[in-house]
């Protein structure tokens, strides 16, 4: 399928939100009513959030390192992919709340308020980034503060994903793969930043050369 055939903007967001809801409903329906279904749906939404987050996190880096129509398109859709990530993670949050309400003993087994702090901190940033993805709060915040908040926010969320996968590595293969991809994505983003800085310096250098 051609990339241009895919929906864009709010239509893309709507499609991804619907897919997240359908996946959650199917996961819950595939289990008898109880804790297993909720836990599977919590895991499934963490994974859909992860896929959407990776696309958002890497959009600008891929556009720098692999310039072309598809990476430009990815960069144009970054806002809607980010909002779809926030939606998927809101569903993760609702399911966690249901799990904690209905199965408190299972929820708190092996979990403390302190161990939940990174995830909670991650949610604070998801909320801030979502709210400031709309025009009025964006204007109110101003360009520099907005840029700072958004670049810090994505790094905080990336670290929460790293930590969430890392602590589950003893549970098996998927977590090793997931942790490695998050780690590789962080390395790729740093490389892209370096490449961009070097390109800018080269342009400035050429400018000085022309002046001289
Ligand atoms: C930005 C915030 C968060 C991120 C990025 C995140 C990410 C994740 C990830 C990656 C998983 C594992 C998915 C898998 O099995 O592949 C997961 C599962 C889970 N998370 Fe979150 N999470 C966040 C916030 C929270 C919070 C605040 C809580 C509760 C206080 C929580 C409770 C859970 C639970 C109960 C599971 C399922 C555990 C299991 O059945 O193994 N999460 N989350």
Short mmCIF file of N, CA, C and O in Angstrom, two decimals, residues 34-82:
data_model
loop_
_atom_site.label_atom_id
_atom_site.label_comp_id
_atom_site.label_asym_id
_atom_site.label_seq_id
_atom_site.Cartn_x
_atom_site.Cartn_y
_atom_site.Cartn_z
N UNK A 34 -12.02 -11.51 34.88
CA UNK A 34 -11.12 -11.65 36.04
C UNK A 34 -9.82 -10.93 35.83
O UNK A 34 -9.68 -10.13 34.90
N UNK A 35 -8.85 -11.25 36.69
CA UNK A 35 -7.60 -10.49 36.70
C UNK A 35 -6.74 -10.77 35.46
O UNK A 35 -6.04 -9.87 34.98
N UNK A 36 -6.82 -12.02 34.92
CA UNK A 36 -5.95 -12.37 33.79
C UNK A 36 -6.20 -11.49 32.58
O UNK A 36 -5.26 -11.01 31.93
N UNK A 37 -7.49 -11.28 32.29
CA UNK A 37 -7.86 -10.46 31.13
C UNK A 37 -7.37 -9.03 31.31
O UNK A 37 -6.81 -8.44 30.38
N UNK A 38 -7.56 -8.48 32.52
CA UNK A 38 -7.13 -7.10 32.78
C UNK A 38 -5.62 -6.98 32.63
O UNK A 38 -5.12 -6.05 31.99
N UNK A 39 -4.91 -7.95 33.19
CA UNK A 39 -3.43 -7.90 33.10
C UNK A 39 -2.96 -8.00 31.67
O UNK A 39 -2.05 -7.28 31.25
N UNK A 40 -3.61 -8.88 30.90
CA UNK A 40 -3.21 -9.01 29.48
C UNK A 40 -3.50 -7.72 28.74
O UNK A 40 -2.69 -7.29 27.90
N UNK A 41 -4.65 -7.09 29.04
CA UNK A 41 -4.98 -5.84 28.35
C UNK A 41 -4.02 -4.72 28.78
O UNK A 41 -3.66 -3.87 27.96
N UNK A 42 -3.61 -4.74 30.05
CA UNK A 42 -2.62 -3.73 30.52
C UNK A 42 -1.32 -3.91 29.73
O UNK A 42 -0.73 -2.95 29.23
N UNK A 43 -0.92 -5.17 29.56
CA UNK A 43 0.33 -5.43 28.83
C UNK A 43 0.17 -5.05 27.36
O UNK A 43 1.06 -4.45 26.77
N UNK A 44 -0.99 -5.40 26.77
CA UNK A 44 -1.21 -5.10 25.34
C UNK A 44 -1.17 -3.59 25.09
O UNK A 44 -0.56 -3.13 24.13
N UNK A 45 -1.82 -2.80 25.99
CA UNK A 45 -1.82 -1.35 25.77
C UNK A 45 -0.44 -0.76 26.01
O UNK A 45 -0.06 0.22 25.37
N UNK A 46 0.34 -1.36 26.94
CA UNK A 46 1.72 -0.88 27.14
C UNK A 46 2.49 -1.07 25.84
O UNK A 46 3.30 -0.23 25.45
N UNK A 47 2.20 -2.20 25.14
CA UNK A 47 2.93 -2.48 23.90
C UNK A 47 2.47 -1.58 22.75
O UNK A 47 3.30 -1.11 21.96
N UNK A 48 1.15 -1.33 22.65
CA UNK A 48 0.70 -0.42 21.57
C UNK A 48 1.25 0.98 21.84
O UNK A 48 1.67 1.69 20.92
N UNK A 49 1.27 1.37 23.13
CA UNK A 49 1.84 2.69 23.48
C UNK A 49 3.31 2.74 23.09
O UNK A 49 3.79 3.75 22.57
N UNK A 50 4.01 1.64 23.32
CA UNK A 50 5.44 1.60 23.04
C UNK A 50 5.70 1.81 21.54
O UNK A 50 6.56 2.60 21.15
N UNK A 51 4.91 1.09 20.70
CA UNK A 51 5.10 1.22 19.24
C UNK A 51 4.84 2.67 18.80
O UNK A 51 5.63 3.25 18.05
N UNK A 52 3.77 3.26 19.32
CA UNK A 52 3.43 4.65 18.93
C UNK A 52 4.46 5.63 19.48
O UNK A 52 4.83 6.60 18.82
N UNK A 53 4.94 5.35 20.69
CA UNK A 53 5.95 6.24 21.28
C UNK A 53 7.24 6.20 20.46
O UNK A 53 7.83 7.26 20.18
N UNK A 54 7.66 4.99 20.04
CA UNK A 54 8.91 4.88 19.27
C UNK A 54 8.83 5.71 17.99
O UNK A 54 9.79 6.41 17.64
N UNK A 55 7.68 5.65 17.30
CA UNK A 55 7.52 6.42 16.06
C UNK A 55 7.63 7.92 16.34
O UNK A 55 8.27 8.67 15.61
N UNK A 56 6.99 8.35 17.45
CA UNK A 56 7.00 9.78 17.81
C UNK A 56 8.42 10.20 18.20
O UNK A 56 8.91 11.24 17.77
N UNK A 57 9.04 9.37 19.03
CA UNK A 57 10.37 9.66 19.58
C UNK A 57 11.42 9.76 18.47
O UNK A 57 12.33 10.58 18.53
N UNK A 58 11.27 8.90 17.42
CA UNK A 58 12.31 8.82 16.39
C UNK A 58 12.00 9.63 15.13
O UNK A 58 12.85 9.69 14.24
N UNK A 59 10.80 10.23 15.06
CA UNK A 59 10.40 10.90 13.80
C UNK A 59 11.45 11.90 13.32
O UNK A 59 11.89 11.85 12.16
N UNK A 60 11.90 12.80 14.21
CA UNK A 60 12.83 13.84 13.76
C UNK A 60 14.20 13.23 13.44
O UNK A 60 14.86 13.63 12.49
N UNK A 61 14.62 12.24 14.23
CA UNK A 61 15.93 11.61 13.99
C UNK A 61 15.96 10.91 12.65
O UNK A 61 16.94 11.01 11.90
N UNK A 62 14.86 10.19 12.31
CA UNK A 62 14.82 9.49 11.03
C UNK A 62 14.81 10.49 9.87
O UNK A 62 15.44 10.26 8.85
N UNK A 63 14.12 11.63 10.08
CA UNK A 63 14.08 12.64 9.02
C UNK A 63 15.48 13.23 8.79
O UNK A 63 15.82 13.62 7.68
N UNK A 64 16.29 13.30 9.86
CA UNK A 64 17.66 13.83 9.72
C UNK A 64 18.57 12.79 9.05
O UNK A 64 19.30 13.08 8.12
N UNK A 65 18.48 11.54 9.55
CA UNK A 65 19.43 10.52 9.11
C UNK A 65 19.05 9.89 7.77
O UNK A 65 19.92 9.47 7.01
N UNK A 66 17.73 9.79 7.51
CA UNK A 66 17.28 9.16 6.26
C UNK A 66 16.27 10.07 5.56
O UNK A 66 15.08 9.76 5.49
N UNK A 67 16.72 11.24 5.07
CA UNK A 67 15.75 12.18 4.47
C UNK A 67 15.06 11.55 3.26
O UNK A 67 15.69 10.86 2.47
N UNK A 68 13.77 11.74 3.18
CA UNK A 68 12.99 11.16 2.07
C UNK A 68 11.52 11.40 2.33
O UNK A 68 11.14 11.91 3.39
N UNK A 69 10.67 11.00 1.37
CA UNK A 69 9.23 11.27 1.48
C UNK A 69 8.62 10.59 2.72
O UNK A 69 7.84 11.19 3.46
N UNK A 70 9.00 9.32 2.98
CA UNK A 70 8.34 8.60 4.09
C UNK A 70 8.74 9.18 5.45
O UNK A 70 7.90 9.30 6.34
N UNK A 71 9.99 9.60 5.61
CA UNK A 71 10.39 10.16 6.91
C UNK A 71 9.83 11.58 7.09
O UNK A 71 9.51 11.99 8.20
N UNK A 72 9.68 12.32 5.94
CA UNK A 72 9.04 13.65 6.02
C UNK A 72 7.59 13.49 6.44
O UNK A 72 7.07 14.23 7.26
N UNK A 73 6.94 12.45 5.91
CA UNK A 73 5.53 12.19 6.24
C UNK A 73 5.41 11.82 7.73
O UNK A 73 4.53 12.30 8.44
N UNK A 74 6.34 10.98 8.17
CA UNK A 74 6.35 10.58 9.59
C UNK A 74 6.48 11.81 10.48
O UNK A 74 5.77 11.96 11.48
N UNK A 75 7.36 12.73 10.09
CA UNK A 75 7.58 13.95 10.88
C UNK A 75 6.32 14.82 10.88
O UNK A 75 5.95 15.38 11.92
N UNK A 76 5.64 14.89 9.72
CA UNK A 76 4.40 15.69 9.64
C UNK A 76 3.31 15.13 10.55
O UNK A 76 2.50 15.85 11.09
N UNK A 77 3.31 13.79 10.70
CA UNK A 77 2.25 13.15 11.50
C UNK A 77 2.65 13.00 12.97
O UNK A 77 1.91 12.41 13.75
N UNK A 78 3.80 13.52 13.34
CA UNK A 78 4.33 13.28 14.69
C UNK A 78 3.34 13.68 15.79
O UNK A 78 3.15 12.96 16.75
N UNK A 79 2.70 14.84 15.62
CA UNK A 79 1.77 15.32 16.64
C UNK A 79 0.63 14.31 16.87
O UNK A 79 0.27 14.01 18.00
N UNK A 80 0.10 13.76 15.76
CA UNK A 80 -1.05 12.85 15.87
C UNK A 80 -0.61 11.49 16.40
O UNK A 80 -1.35 10.82 17.12
N UNK A 81 0.61 11.10 16.06
CA UNK A 81 1.14 9.84 16.60
C UNK A 81 1.36 9.98 18.11
O UNK A 81 1.08 9.07 18.89
N UNK A 82 1.85 11.16 18.50
CA UNK A 82 2.07 11.43 19.92
C UNK A 82 0.75 11.41 20.69
O UNK A 82 0.65 10.85 21.78
#
